[in-house]
Tab-separated table of C-alpha atoms and ligand atoms in Angstrom:
chain	number	residue	atom	x	y	z
S	144	MET	CA	80.026	-81.761	-67.368
S	145	ALA	CA	83.176	-81.447	-65.291
S	146	SER	CA	84.494	-78.600	-67.442
S	147	LEU	CA	81.170	-76.766	-67.114
S	148	LYS	CA	81.519	-77.010	-63.325
S	149	THR	CA	85.071	-75.653	-63.530
S	150	ILE	CA	83.962	-72.743	-65.656
S	151	LEU	CA	81.089	-71.967	-63.283
S	152	PHE	CA	83.448	-72.193	-60.305
S	153	LEU	CA	85.960	-69.894	-62.000
S	154	GLY	CA	83.169	-67.466	-62.817
S	155	VAL	CA	81.998	-67.356	-59.186
S	156	CYS	CA	85.587	-66.869	-57.971
S	157	LEU	CA	86.173	-64.081	-60.447
S	158	SER	CA	82.999	-62.188	-59.516
S	159	ASP	CA	83.829	-62.559	-55.803
S	160	TRP	CA	87.272	-61.220	-56.494
S	161	ILE	CA	85.864	-58.243	-58.391
S	162	VAL	CA	83.449	-57.456	-55.544
S	163	ILE	CA	86.239	-57.788	-52.953
S	164	THR	CA	88.663	-55.530	-54.838
S	165	ALA	CA	85.909	-52.973	-55.401
S	166	GLU	CA	85.180	-53.000	-51.653
S	167	GLN	CA	88.852	-52.695	-50.843
S	168	ASN	CA	89.151	-49.632	-52.995
S	169	PHE	CA	85.953	-47.933	-52.006
S	170	GLY	CA	84.945	-49.509	-48.720
S	171	PRO	CA	81.521	-50.947	-47.964
S	172	LYS	CA	78.340	-48.957	-47.761
S	173	VAL	CA	77.150	-48.399	-44.192
S	174	GLU	CA	73.983	-50.153	-43.042
S	175	ASN	CA	71.243	-49.855	-40.395
S	176	VAL	CA	71.402	-46.085	-40.171
S	177	ARG	CA	69.404	-44.918	-37.145
S	178	TRP	CA	68.720	-41.756	-35.205
S	179	LEU	CA	68.931	-41.979	-31.415
S	180	SER	CA	67.657	-38.923	-29.639
S	181	LEU	CA	67.006	-38.235	-25.959
S	182	ASP	CA	66.342	-34.722	-24.635
S	183	PHE	CA	67.660	-33.348	-27.948
S	184	LYS	CA	70.961	-35.177	-27.711
S	185	THR	CA	70.784	-36.587	-31.206
S	186	ILE	CA	73.204	-39.213	-32.432
S	187	LEU	CA	73.331	-40.799	-35.851
S	188	THR	CA	74.482	-44.435	-35.741
S	189	TRP	CA	75.260	-47.042	-38.384
S	190	THR	CA	76.883	-50.427	-38.811
S	191	VAL	CA	79.297	-51.850	-41.375
S	192	PRO	CA	80.092	-55.473	-42.277
S	193	LYS	CA	83.793	-54.837	-41.536
S	194	SER	CA	85.048	-51.550	-40.199
S	195	ASN	CA	88.378	-49.572	-40.173
S	196	HIS	CA	87.259	-46.976	-42.660
S	197	THR	CA	86.366	-43.376	-42.050
S	198	TYR	CA	83.012	-41.879	-42.746
S	199	HIS	CA	81.806	-38.479	-43.764
S	200	VAL	CA	78.293	-37.336	-42.886
S	201	LEU	CA	76.308	-34.757	-44.797
S	202	PHE	CA	72.896	-33.577	-43.632
S	203	TRP	CA	70.122	-31.685	-45.163
S	204	ASP	CA	66.792	-30.043	-44.340
S	205	GLN	CA	64.692	-28.160	-46.858
S	206	ASP	CA	67.580	-25.949	-47.967
S	207	PRO	CA	69.054	-26.815	-51.345
S	208	GLU	CA	72.572	-27.314	-49.954
S	209	TRP	CA	73.921	-30.284	-48.010
S	210	GLU	CA	75.625	-29.241	-44.796
S	211	GLU	CA	78.620	-30.647	-42.944
S	212	SER	CA	79.726	-30.442	-39.319
S	213	GLU	CA	83.095	-30.758	-37.649
S	214	GLU	CA	81.848	-33.567	-35.363
S	215	CYS	CA	80.736	-35.672	-38.311
S	216	SER	CA	83.626	-35.180	-40.748
S	217	GLN	CA	86.141	-37.999	-41.227
S	218	VAL	CA	84.823	-39.973	-38.246
S	219	SER	CA	86.255	-43.416	-37.556
S	220	ASP	CA	83.506	-44.371	-35.042
S	221	LEU	CA	80.189	-45.785	-36.129
S	222	GLU	CA	78.295	-42.780	-34.793
S	223	CYS	CA	78.412	-39.032	-34.566
S	224	ASP	CA	76.619	-36.359	-32.569
S	225	LEU	CA	74.549	-33.855	-34.529
S	226	SER	CA	72.757	-32.312	-31.490
S	227	ASN	CA	74.018	-28.801	-32.016
S	228	HIS	CA	73.412	-28.739	-35.771
S	229	LEU	CA	69.843	-29.864	-36.231
S	230	MET	CA	68.444	-26.350	-35.898
S	231	PRO	CA	65.784	-25.075	-36.368
S	232	PHE	CA	64.375	-27.995	-34.372
S	233	ASP	CA	61.072	-28.351	-36.166
S	234	ARG	CA	62.461	-29.410	-39.533
S	235	THR	CA	62.834	-32.773	-41.175
S	236	TYR	CA	66.469	-33.747	-41.573
S	237	THR	CA	68.075	-36.432	-43.707
S	238	ALA	CA	71.705	-37.476	-43.474
S	239	ASP	CA	73.923	-39.130	-46.054
S	240	ILE	CA	76.850	-41.216	-44.817
S	241	GLN	CA	79.745	-41.648	-47.227
S	242	THR	CA	82.475	-44.240	-46.814
S	243	ILE	CA	85.849	-42.626	-47.506
S	244	PRO	CA	88.144	-44.885	-49.561
S	245	ASP	CA	91.768	-45.681	-48.737
S	246	THR	CA	92.912	-44.195	-52.044
S	247	MET	CA	94.098	-40.610	-52.130
S	248	SER	CA	92.125	-39.347	-55.076
S	249	TYR	CA	88.441	-40.023	-55.539
S	250	ASP	CA	85.369	-38.401	-56.910
S	251	PRO	CA	83.097	-37.430	-53.940
S	252	ASP	CA	80.016	-38.045	-56.095
S	253	GLU	CA	81.072	-41.650	-56.720
S	254	LEU	CA	81.557	-42.686	-53.072
S	255	PRO	CA	79.560	-45.556	-51.592
S	256	HIS	CA	76.945	-43.878	-49.431
S	257	THR	CA	73.725	-44.544	-47.520
S	258	PHE	CA	70.850	-42.196	-46.720
S	259	SER	CA	69.403	-42.092	-43.215
S	260	PRO	CA	65.687	-42.177	-42.481
S	261	SER	CA	64.294	-38.677	-42.048
S	262	PHE	CA	64.160	-37.208	-38.550
S	263	ASN	CA	62.502	-34.211	-36.930
S	264	PRO	CA	64.006	-33.467	-33.475
S	265	TYR	CA	61.058	-31.360	-32.308
S	266	LYS	CA	58.560	-34.102	-33.125
S	267	GLU	CA	60.637	-37.215	-32.410
S	268	SER	CA	63.320	-36.641	-29.750
S	269	ASN	CA	62.459	-38.769	-26.707
S	270	ILE	CA	61.923	-36.914	-23.431
S	271	SER	CA	63.373	-38.484	-20.292
S	272	ALA	CA	61.751	-38.733	-16.858
S	273	MET	CA	61.396	-35.501	-14.874
S	274	GLN	CA	62.741	-34.639	-11.434
S	275	PHE	CA	60.154	-33.084	-9.144
S	276	THR	CA	59.305	-32.285	-5.545
S	277	VAL	CA	55.961	-32.272	-3.745
S	278	GLU	CA	55.167	-29.939	-0.870
S	279	GLU	CA	52.095	-30.192	1.299
S	280	VAL	CA	50.281	-26.848	1.453
S	281	ASP	CA	47.415	-28.012	3.668
S	282	GLU	CA	45.488	-31.211	4.369
S	283	LYS	CA	43.844	-31.193	0.933
S	284	THR	CA	46.414	-29.501	-1.283
S	285	VAL	CA	49.967	-30.043	-2.478
S	286	THR	CA	52.305	-28.110	-4.768
S	287	VAL	CA	54.164	-30.144	-7.387
S	288	ASN	CA	57.396	-28.467	-8.488
S	289	ILE	CA	58.857	-29.964	-11.683
S	290	THR	CA	62.380	-29.191	-12.903
S	291	ASP	CA	62.478	-28.562	-16.662
S	292	THR	CA	65.097	-31.034	-17.931
S	293	LEU	CA	68.260	-29.631	-19.512
S	294	THR	CA	68.859	-30.607	-23.145
S	295	SER	CA	72.217	-31.157	-24.871
S	296	VAL	CA	71.682	-28.096	-27.014
S	297	HIS	CA	73.594	-24.885	-26.358
S	298	PHE	CA	72.554	-21.511	-27.644
S	299	GLY	CA	75.663	-19.377	-27.184
S	300	GLU	CA	76.611	-19.832	-23.522
S	301	LYS	CA	73.178	-21.032	-22.451
S	302	GLN	CA	72.247	-24.703	-22.180
S	303	LEU	CA	68.614	-24.917	-23.235
S	304	THR	CA	65.922	-26.662	-21.176
S	305	ILE	CA	63.041	-28.518	-22.792
S	306	ARG	CA	60.897	-25.484	-21.823
S	307	ASP	CA	63.164	-23.187	-23.888
S	308	ILE	CA	62.547	-25.415	-26.902
S	309	PHE	CA	58.867	-26.362	-26.572
S	310	LYS	CA	57.662	-23.155	-24.856
S	311	LYS	CA	53.845	-23.227	-24.534
S	312	ASP	CA	53.716	-26.560	-26.328
S	313	LEU	CA	55.127	-28.232	-23.167
S	314	LYS	CA	52.639	-29.327	-20.528
S	315	TYR	CA	53.130	-31.719	-17.651
S	316	LYS	CA	50.922	-34.680	-16.944
S	317	ILE	CA	50.633	-35.320	-13.204
S	318	SER	CA	49.192	-38.651	-12.196
S	319	TYR	CA	48.273	-39.400	-8.575
S	320	TYR	CA	46.598	-42.141	-6.574
S	321	LYS	CA	45.835	-42.983	-2.976
S	322	SER	CA	48.605	-45.308	-1.884
S	323	GLY	CA	47.342	-48.866	-1.877
S	324	SER	CA	44.551	-48.136	-4.362
S	325	THR	CA	44.675	-48.676	-8.123
S	326	GLY	CA	42.459	-45.750	-9.210
S	327	LYS	CA	44.596	-42.996	-10.777
S	328	ARG	CA	43.714	-39.414	-11.567
S	329	ASP	CA	45.530	-37.363	-14.190
S	330	ILE	CA	45.788	-33.632	-14.513
S	331	LEU	CA	47.542	-31.606	-17.202
S	332	SER	CA	49.498	-28.561	-16.036
S	333	ASP	CA	50.606	-25.674	-18.264
S	334	SER	CA	53.398	-24.678	-15.920
S	335	SER	CA	56.226	-26.415	-14.100
S	336	ILE	CA	54.657	-25.583	-10.743
S	337	ALA	CA	51.217	-27.078	-10.258
S	338	GLU	CA	48.754	-27.205	-7.421
S	339	VAL	CA	46.843	-30.420	-6.835
S	340	SER	CA	43.775	-29.850	-4.642
S	341	GLY	CA	40.768	-31.831	-3.490
S	342	LEU	CA	42.808	-34.555	-1.777
S	343	ASP	CA	41.197	-36.542	1.040
S	344	PRO	CA	42.623	-35.318	4.365
S	345	GLY	CA	44.636	-37.864	6.312
S	346	GLN	CA	45.192	-40.051	3.261
S	347	SER	CA	48.603	-40.811	1.816
S	348	TYR	CA	48.959	-40.125	-1.912
S	349	CYS	CA	51.580	-41.004	-4.528
S	350	PHE	CA	52.498	-38.757	-7.474
S	351	MET	CA	54.333	-39.149	-10.762
S	352	VAL	CA	54.880	-36.758	-13.654
S	353	ALA	CA	55.721	-36.868	-17.369
S	354	ALA	CA	56.347	-34.224	-20.012
S	355	TYR	CA	53.456	-33.879	-22.462
S	356	ILE	CA	53.953	-32.146	-25.812
S	357	THR	CA	50.551	-31.172	-27.114
S	358	SER	CA	51.438	-30.735	-30.809
S	359	ARG	CA	53.007	-34.169	-31.229
S	360	THR	CA	51.325	-37.274	-32.588
S	361	LYS	CA	50.075	-39.912	-30.164
S	362	PRO	CA	52.942	-42.294	-29.355
S	363	LEU	CA	55.490	-39.457	-29.093
S	364	LYS	CA	53.304	-37.023	-27.122
S	365	GLN	CA	54.256	-38.192	-23.676
S	366	GLY	CA	57.762	-38.411	-22.193
S	367	ALA	CA	58.920	-41.126	-19.798
S	368	TRP	CA	57.128	-41.378	-16.442
S	369	SER	CA	59.100	-40.190	-13.429
S	370	GLN	CA	59.631	-42.249	-10.287
S	371	HIS	CA	56.709	-42.357	-7.867
S	372	TRP	CA	56.820	-39.922	-4.985
S	373	CYS	CA	54.648	-40.881	-2.035
S	374	MET	CA	53.482	-39.003	1.056
S	375	GLU	CA	54.318	-40.340	4.533
S	376	GLY	CA	53.725	-43.965	5.594
S	377	TYR	CA	56.524	-46.427	6.304
S	378	ARG	CA	56.326	-48.444	3.073
S	379	ASN	CA	55.949	-45.417	0.877
S	380	PHE	CA	58.739	-43.619	2.652
S	381	LEU	CA	61.131	-46.407	1.682
S	382	GLN	CA	59.782	-46.508	-1.890
S	383	GLY	CA	60.273	-42.781	-2.293
S	384	LEU	CA	63.920	-42.844	-1.232
S	385	SER	CA	66.439	-42.353	-4.000
S	386	VAL	CA	69.711	-44.288	-4.285
S	387	GLY	CA	71.479	-41.163	-3.003
S	388	ALA	CA	69.338	-41.102	0.122
S	389	TRP	CA	70.045	-44.788	0.757
S	390	VAL	CA	73.800	-44.343	0.333
S	391	GLY	CA	73.680	-41.221	2.542
S	392	GLY	CA	71.724	-43.092	5.222
S	393	ILE	CA	74.104	-46.040	5.240
S	394	PHE	CA	77.080	-43.653	5.365
S	395	ILE	CA	75.648	-41.805	8.392
S	396	PHE	CA	74.883	-45.130	10.086
S	397	LEU	CA	78.462	-46.360	9.553
S	398	THR	CA	79.919	-43.050	10.762
S	399	VAL	CA	77.871	-43.240	13.963
S	400	LEU	CA	78.927	-46.872	14.432
S	401	VAL	CA	82.626	-45.982	14.032
S	402	LEU	CA	82.212	-43.041	16.454
S	403	ILE	CA	80.571	-45.226	19.097
S	404	SER	CA	83.249	-47.920	18.763
S	405	THR	CA	86.054	-45.335	18.988
S	406	VAL	CA	84.548	-43.693	22.067
S	407	THR	CA	84.016	-47.111	23.688
S	408	VAL	CA	87.589	-48.191	23.043
S	409	LEU	CA	88.964	-44.860	24.316
S	410	CYS	CA	86.818	-45.018	27.473
S	411	TYR	CA	87.870	-48.590	28.071
S	412	ARG	CA	91.577	-47.759	27.685
S	413	ARG	CA	91.233	-44.736	29.957
S	414	ASN	CA	89.410	-46.687	32.650
S	415	LYS	CA	91.889	-49.514	32.406
S	416	GLN	CA	94.748	-47.036	32.747
S	417	ARG	CA	93.080	-45.352	35.717
S	418	TYR	CA	92.447	-48.763	37.303
S	419	GLU	CA	96.069	-49.807	36.766
S	420	THR	CA	97.292	-46.487	38.210
S	421	THR	CA	95.096	-46.943	41.283
S	422	GLN	CA	96.393	-50.497	41.631
S	423	THR	CA	100.002	-49.290	41.369
S	424	SER	CA	99.421	-46.442	43.847
S	425	GLN	CA	97.713	-48.902	46.174
S	426	THR	CA	100.591	-51.419	46.111
S	427	SER	CA	103.235	-48.689	46.416
S	428	GLY	CA	101.095	-46.708	48.849
S	429	PRO	CA	102.291	-45.555	52.221
S	430	ILE	CA	102.434	-48.127	54.996
J	745	LIG	C1	62.587	-43.331	-28.442
J	745	LIG	O1	62.369	-44.367	-27.504
J	745	LIG	C2	61.787	-45.541	-28.077
J	745	LIG	C3	61.474	-46.489	-26.949
J	745	LIG	O2	62.573	-46.674	-26.136
J	745	LIG	C4	62.753	-46.131	-29.094
J	745	LIG	O3	62.193	-47.275	-29.676
J	745	LIG	C5	63.018	-45.094	-30.161
J	745	LIG	O4	63.984	-45.577	-31.071
J	745	LIG	C6	63.525	-43.801	-29.541
J	745	LIG	N1	63.624	-42.794	-30.573
J	745	LIG	C7	64.724	-42.070	-30.777
J	745	LIG	C8	64.656	-41.080	-31.866
J	745	LIG	O5	65.735	-42.206	-30.093
J	746	LIG	C1	60.990	-25.332	-7.288
J	746	LIG	O1	62.218	-26.060	-7.241
J	746	LIG	C2	63.365	-25.275	-7.576
J	746	LIG	C3	64.590	-26.160	-7.496
J	746	LIG	O2	64.320	-27.488	-7.673
J	746	LIG	C4	63.497	-24.107	-6.615
J	746	LIG	O3	64.604	-23.318	-6.979
J	746	LIG	C5	62.218	-23.285	-6.640
J	746	LIG	O4	62.297	-22.269	-5.661
J	746	LIG	C6	61.006	-24.174	-6.343
J	746	LIG	N1	59.797	-23.356	-6.465
J	746	LIG	C7	58.791	-23.416	-5.595
J	746	LIG	C8	57.652	-22.526	-5.857
J	746	LIG	O5	58.797	-24.196	-4.638
């Protein structure tokens, strides 16, 4: 019974040792391969049980050949940026991450490797919240001016906007409500500049916008909602202020405070001096 235990124990040790030496030679396979993509900045990430290896990433769309990129060759991080390589955008890409062994010579076909899930940037890249301005045209109408967000993708010298990529497929959803009320109205605009009419005169309204890609499937159709922008009214005015506006306001306030203090101190010194001079001239004045 005891000898059987010893043999079993030895067997377990031996198989552990074989696994460990194999891992030392070839390195572990990577795990949890994920695509993270925001405004077409697309990063492939992975984890490893214990790191300090280098990794080599191959990617593939429908073409028969695997492709490589400079950014994703021999990387020692656990991620690499494929933003400028996943073109055309509307294709399904798969990546294969190989763990490069410490040994000098190896057969590339024998390397430990892990496939990524498939990913289509055009259909799946998340779209961030938009920046926009609202201008009052008259009592019942406003113009909403939305800035097409820049992507991470460059085409020659030009940095592409989401409009350059989606073209007519990009619409904007504008949602607005009377401030204080819960009823919202949505409109869909084809262009980045939209007119919202039929507002109740004298009422304060709040607006927010989101990108809306018509060809996508439901959960990925709509980008993130922007901040709310509200028309006048004390509470709404404060809500609508950005961090920049707050910092700017506080800065101006402090500057004014410093100015006032400086002027006060200067005036005080001057008056004191004048007072002392008068005193001196009085005491040493003619008899
Ligand atoms: C998009 O955003 C959602 C929600 O934050 C997240 O779960 C998902 O992984 C993101 N997709 C990509 C491709 O980054
Ligand atoms: C919209 O905003 C952009 C900058 O944010 C500006 O250059 C452009 O003139 C605006 N267009 C209109 C019609 O207000």
